[in-house]
mmCIF file of C-alpha atoms in Angstrom:
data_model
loop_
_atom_site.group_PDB
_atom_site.id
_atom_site.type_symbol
_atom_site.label_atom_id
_atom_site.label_comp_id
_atom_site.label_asym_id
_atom_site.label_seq_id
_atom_site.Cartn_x
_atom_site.Cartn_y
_atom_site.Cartn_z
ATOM 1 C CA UNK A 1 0.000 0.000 0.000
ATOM 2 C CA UNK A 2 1.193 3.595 -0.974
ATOM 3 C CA UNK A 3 -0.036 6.808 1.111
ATOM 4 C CA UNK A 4 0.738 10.429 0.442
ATOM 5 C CA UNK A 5 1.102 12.244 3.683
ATOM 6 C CA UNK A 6 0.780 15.923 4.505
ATOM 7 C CA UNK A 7 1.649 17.996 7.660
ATOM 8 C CA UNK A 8 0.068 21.237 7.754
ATOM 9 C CA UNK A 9 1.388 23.700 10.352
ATOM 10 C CA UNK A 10 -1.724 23.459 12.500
ATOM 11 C CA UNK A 11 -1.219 22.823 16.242
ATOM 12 C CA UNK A 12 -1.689 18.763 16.773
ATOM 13 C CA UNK A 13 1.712 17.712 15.067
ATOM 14 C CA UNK A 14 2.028 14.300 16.910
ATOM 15 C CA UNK A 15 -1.183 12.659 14.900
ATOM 16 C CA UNK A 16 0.651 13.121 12.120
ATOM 17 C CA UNK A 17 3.895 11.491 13.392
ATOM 18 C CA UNK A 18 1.531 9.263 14.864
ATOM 19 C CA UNK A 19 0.340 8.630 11.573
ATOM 20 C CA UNK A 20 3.854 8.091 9.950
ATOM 21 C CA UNK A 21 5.250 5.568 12.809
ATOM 22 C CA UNK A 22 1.978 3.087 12.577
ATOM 23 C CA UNK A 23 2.532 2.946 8.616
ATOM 24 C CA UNK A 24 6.000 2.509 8.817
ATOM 25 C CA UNK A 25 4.994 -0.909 11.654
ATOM 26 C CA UNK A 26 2.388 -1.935 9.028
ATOM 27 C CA UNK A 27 5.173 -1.467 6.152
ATOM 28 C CA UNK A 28 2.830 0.990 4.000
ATOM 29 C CA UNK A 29 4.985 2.842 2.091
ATOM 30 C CA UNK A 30 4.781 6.450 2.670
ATOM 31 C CA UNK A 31 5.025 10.222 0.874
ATOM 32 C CA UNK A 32 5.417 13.037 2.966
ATOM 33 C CA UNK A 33 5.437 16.483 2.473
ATOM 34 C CA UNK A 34 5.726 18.936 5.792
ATOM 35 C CA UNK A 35 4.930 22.715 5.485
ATOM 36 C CA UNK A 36 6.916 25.368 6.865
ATOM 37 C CA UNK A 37 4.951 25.799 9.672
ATOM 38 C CA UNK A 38 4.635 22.326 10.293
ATOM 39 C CA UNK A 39 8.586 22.259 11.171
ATOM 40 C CA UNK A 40 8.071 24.977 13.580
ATOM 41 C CA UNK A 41 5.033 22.999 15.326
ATOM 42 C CA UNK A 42 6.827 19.685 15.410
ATOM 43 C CA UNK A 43 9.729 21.792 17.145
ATOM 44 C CA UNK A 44 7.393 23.363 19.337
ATOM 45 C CA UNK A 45 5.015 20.385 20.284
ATOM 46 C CA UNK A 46 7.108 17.396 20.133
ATOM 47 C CA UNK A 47 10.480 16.019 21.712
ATOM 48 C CA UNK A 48 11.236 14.703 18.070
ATOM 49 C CA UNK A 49 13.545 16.198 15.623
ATOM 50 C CA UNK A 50 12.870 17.137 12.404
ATOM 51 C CA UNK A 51 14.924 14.156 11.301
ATOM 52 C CA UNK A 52 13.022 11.379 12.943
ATOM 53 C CA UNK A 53 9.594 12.144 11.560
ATOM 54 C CA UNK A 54 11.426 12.786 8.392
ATOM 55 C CA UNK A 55 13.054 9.238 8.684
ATOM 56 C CA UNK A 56 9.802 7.341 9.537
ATOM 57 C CA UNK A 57 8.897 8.409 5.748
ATOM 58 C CA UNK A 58 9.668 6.491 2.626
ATOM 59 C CA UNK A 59 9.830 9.491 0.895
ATOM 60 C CA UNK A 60 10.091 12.932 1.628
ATOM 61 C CA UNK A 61 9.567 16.113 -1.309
ATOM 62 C CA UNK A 62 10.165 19.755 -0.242
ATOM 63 C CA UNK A 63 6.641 21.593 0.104
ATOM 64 C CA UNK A 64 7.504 24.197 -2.862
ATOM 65 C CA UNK A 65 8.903 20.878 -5.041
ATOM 66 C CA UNK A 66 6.011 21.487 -7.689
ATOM 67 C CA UNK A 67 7.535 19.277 -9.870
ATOM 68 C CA UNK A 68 7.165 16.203 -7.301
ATOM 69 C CA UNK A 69 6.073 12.734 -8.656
ATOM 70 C CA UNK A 70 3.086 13.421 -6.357
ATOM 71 C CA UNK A 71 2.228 16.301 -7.805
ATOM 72 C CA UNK A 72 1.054 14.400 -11.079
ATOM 73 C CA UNK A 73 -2.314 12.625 -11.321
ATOM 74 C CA UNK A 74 -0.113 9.834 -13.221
ATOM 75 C CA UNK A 75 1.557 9.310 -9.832
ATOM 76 C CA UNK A 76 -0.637 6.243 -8.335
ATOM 77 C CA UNK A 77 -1.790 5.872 -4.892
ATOM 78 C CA UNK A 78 -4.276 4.608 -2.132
ATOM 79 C CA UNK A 79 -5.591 7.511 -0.829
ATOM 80 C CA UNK A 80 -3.794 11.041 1.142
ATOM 81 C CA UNK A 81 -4.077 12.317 4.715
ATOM 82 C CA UNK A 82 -3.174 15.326 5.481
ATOM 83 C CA UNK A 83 -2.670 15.054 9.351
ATOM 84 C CA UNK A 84 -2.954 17.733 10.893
ATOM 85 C CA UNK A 85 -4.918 19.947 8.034
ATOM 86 C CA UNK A 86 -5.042 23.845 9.067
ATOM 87 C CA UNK A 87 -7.870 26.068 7.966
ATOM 88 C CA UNK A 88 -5.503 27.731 5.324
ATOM 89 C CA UNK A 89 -5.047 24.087 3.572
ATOM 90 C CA UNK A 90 -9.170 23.470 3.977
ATOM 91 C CA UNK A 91 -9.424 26.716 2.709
ATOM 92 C CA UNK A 92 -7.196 26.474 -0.793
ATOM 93 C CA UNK A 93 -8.410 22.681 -1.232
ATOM 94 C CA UNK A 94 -12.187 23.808 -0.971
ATOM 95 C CA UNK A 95 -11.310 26.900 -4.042
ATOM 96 C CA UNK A 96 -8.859 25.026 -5.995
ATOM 97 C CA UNK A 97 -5.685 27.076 -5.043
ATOM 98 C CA UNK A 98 -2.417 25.269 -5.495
ATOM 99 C CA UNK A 99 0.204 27.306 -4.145
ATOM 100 C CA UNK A 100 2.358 24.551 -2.781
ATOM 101 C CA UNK A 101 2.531 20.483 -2.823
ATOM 102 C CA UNK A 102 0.482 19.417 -0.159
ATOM 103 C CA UNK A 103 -2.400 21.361 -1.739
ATOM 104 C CA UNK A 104 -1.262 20.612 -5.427
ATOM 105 C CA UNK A 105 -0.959 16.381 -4.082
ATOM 106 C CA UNK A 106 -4.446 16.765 -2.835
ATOM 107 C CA UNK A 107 -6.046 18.670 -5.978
ATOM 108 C CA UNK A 108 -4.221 15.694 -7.706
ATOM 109 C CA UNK A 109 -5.948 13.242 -5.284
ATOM 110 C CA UNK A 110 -9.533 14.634 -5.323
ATOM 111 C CA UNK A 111 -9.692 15.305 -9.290
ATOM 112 C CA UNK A 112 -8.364 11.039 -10.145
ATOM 113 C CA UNK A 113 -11.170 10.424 -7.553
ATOM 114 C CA UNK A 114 -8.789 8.856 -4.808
ATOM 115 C CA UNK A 115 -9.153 8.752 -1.127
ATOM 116 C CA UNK A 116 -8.105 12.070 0.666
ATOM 117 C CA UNK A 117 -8.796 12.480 4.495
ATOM 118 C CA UNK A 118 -8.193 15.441 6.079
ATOM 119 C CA UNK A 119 -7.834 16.272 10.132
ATOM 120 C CA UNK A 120 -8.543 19.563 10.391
ATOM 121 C CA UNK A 121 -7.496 20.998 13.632
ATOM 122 C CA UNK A 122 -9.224 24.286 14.679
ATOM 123 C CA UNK A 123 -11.447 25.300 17.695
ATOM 124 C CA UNK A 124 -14.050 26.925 17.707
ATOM 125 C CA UNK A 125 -14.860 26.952 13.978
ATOM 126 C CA UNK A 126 -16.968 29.855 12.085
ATOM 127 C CA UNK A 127 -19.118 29.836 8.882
ATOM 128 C CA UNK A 128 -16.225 29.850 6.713
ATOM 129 C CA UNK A 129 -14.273 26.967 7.840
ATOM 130 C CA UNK A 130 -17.342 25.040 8.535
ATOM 131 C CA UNK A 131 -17.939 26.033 4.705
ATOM 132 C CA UNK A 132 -14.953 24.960 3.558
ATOM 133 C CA UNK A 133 -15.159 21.880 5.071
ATOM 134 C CA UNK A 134 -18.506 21.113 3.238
ATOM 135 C CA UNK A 135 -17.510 21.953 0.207
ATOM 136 C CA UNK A 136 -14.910 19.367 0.315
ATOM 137 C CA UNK A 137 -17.189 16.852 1.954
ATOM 138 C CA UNK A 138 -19.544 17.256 -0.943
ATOM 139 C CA UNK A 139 -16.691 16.040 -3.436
ATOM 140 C CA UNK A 140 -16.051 12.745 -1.170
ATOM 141 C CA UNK A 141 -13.085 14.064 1.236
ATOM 142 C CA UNK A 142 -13.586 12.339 4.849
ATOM 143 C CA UNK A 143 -13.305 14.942 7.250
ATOM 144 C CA UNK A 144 -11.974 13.598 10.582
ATOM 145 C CA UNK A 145 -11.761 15.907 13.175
ATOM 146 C CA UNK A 146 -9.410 14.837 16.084
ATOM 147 C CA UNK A 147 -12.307 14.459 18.517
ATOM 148 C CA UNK A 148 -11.709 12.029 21.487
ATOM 149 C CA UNK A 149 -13.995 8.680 22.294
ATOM 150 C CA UNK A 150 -13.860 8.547 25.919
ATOM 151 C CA UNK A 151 -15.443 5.270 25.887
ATOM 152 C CA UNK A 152 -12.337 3.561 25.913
ATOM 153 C CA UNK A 153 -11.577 5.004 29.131
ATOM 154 C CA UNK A 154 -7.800 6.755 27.617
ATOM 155 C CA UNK A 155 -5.303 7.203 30.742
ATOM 156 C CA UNK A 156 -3.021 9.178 28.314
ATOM 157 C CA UNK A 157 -2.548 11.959 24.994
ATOM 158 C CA UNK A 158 -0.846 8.598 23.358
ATOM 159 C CA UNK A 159 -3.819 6.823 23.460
ATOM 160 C CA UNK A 160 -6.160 9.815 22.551
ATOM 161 C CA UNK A 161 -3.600 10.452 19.621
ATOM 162 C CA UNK A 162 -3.691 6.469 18.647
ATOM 163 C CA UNK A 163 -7.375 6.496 18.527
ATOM 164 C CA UNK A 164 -7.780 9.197 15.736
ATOM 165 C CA UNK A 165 -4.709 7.237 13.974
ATOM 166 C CA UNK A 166 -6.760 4.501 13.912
ATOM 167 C CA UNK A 167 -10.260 5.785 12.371
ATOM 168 C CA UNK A 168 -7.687 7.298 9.784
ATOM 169 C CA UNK A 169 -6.349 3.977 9.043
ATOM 170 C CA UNK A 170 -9.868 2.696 8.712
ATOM 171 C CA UNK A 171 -11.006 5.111 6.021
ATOM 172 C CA UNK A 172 -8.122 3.797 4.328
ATOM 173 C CA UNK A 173 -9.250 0.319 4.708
ATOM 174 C CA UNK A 174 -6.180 -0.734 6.627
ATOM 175 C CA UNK A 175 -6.386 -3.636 9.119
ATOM 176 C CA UNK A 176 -4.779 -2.882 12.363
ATOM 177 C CA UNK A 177 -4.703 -3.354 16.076
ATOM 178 C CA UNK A 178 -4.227 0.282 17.524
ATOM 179 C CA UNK A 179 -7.703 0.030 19.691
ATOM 180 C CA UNK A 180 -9.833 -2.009 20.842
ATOM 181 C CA UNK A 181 -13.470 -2.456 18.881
ATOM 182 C CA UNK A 182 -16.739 -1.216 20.409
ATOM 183 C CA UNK A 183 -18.812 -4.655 20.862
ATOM 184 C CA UNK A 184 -21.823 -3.170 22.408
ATOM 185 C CA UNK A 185 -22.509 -1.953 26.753
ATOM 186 C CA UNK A 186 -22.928 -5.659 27.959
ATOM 187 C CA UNK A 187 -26.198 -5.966 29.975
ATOM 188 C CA UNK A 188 -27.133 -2.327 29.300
ATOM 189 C CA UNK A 189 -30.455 -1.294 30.222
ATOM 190 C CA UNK A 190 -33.360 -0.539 28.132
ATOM 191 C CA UNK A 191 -33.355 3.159 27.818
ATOM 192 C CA UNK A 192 -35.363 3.429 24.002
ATOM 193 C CA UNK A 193 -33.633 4.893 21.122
ATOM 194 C CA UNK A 194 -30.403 7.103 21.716
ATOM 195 C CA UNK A 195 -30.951 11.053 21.073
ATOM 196 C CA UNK A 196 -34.325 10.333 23.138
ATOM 197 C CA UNK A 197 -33.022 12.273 26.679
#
């Protein structure tokens, strides 16, 4: 399996090495491309250097590489995350403006009708983001917003951060062992249908 990656310079930095490390364990071969901005938050938010995440790649292209093999629809792949996705990526993907690779990889992505997935990381949202994200909704992006299930009961950011890894890896229809499954409340009560209180 082939993945393009994409680190925007939103704050949440870790899913996307997150990201990286579980493809590199399930030996999917890898693309990434990391903004400017995303250096600076890795630097900030993380103990890792810029060369470990760049290492857990297969490949890595400079963000202003136009010319990138990814940057061509004739480029084949299984489907693009970009992990964490700031509202100034949403933003160009949902108006067609390619001013740099990870937007031009994902133009490439939507237009040959591949997966893209994007994990937008902004709070609170307004009208234009929310926008923005519809837009690209309509044309078949998943939208994944890193939103904690507290279900599983998560004693640390690790296994918040592994959770959102792993709906990603489902949308890409990779089988995995990050979390465990929901198999139902065993001898829950009968309360009617949910959305009812």
């Amino acid at each position: 399996m082939k993945i393009v990656v994409g680190l925007s310079g939103a704050s949440g930095a870790i899913y996307g090495i997150r990201m990286l490390e579980a493809c590199k364990a399930l030996s999917i071969e890898t693309h990434l491309v990391v903004s400017a901005w995303a250096e600076v938050t890795i630097k900030q938010e993380t103990e890792y250097s810029l060369d470990q995440v760049y290492g857990l790649a297969n490949y890595v292209y400079p963000n202003q590489d136009m010319g990138a093999a990814i940057s061509s629809g004739s480029f084949r792949h299984d489907g693009m995350v970009i992990i964490p996705a700031s509202m100034k990526t949403v933003a160009a993907l949902a108006h067609g403006f390619t001013d740099n690779l990870i937007h031009r990889a994902a133009d490439v992505t939507m237009k040959e009708k591949r997966k893209l997935i994007l994990v937008p990381r902004e709070t609170p949202l307004h009208v234009i983001h929310l926008r923005n994200l519809l837009t690209l909704a309509e044309v078949g992006t998943a939208i994944i917003p890193p939103m904690p299930a507290l279900y599983q009961k998560p004693v640390t950011v690790g296994e918040i951060v592994d959770h959102l890894v792993a709906r990603v890896l489902d949308q890409l229809g990779v089988e995995h062992n990050m979390i465990h499954r929901w198999t139902g409340i065993p001898n829950a009560p009968s309360l009617g249908p949910r959305g009812e209180d």
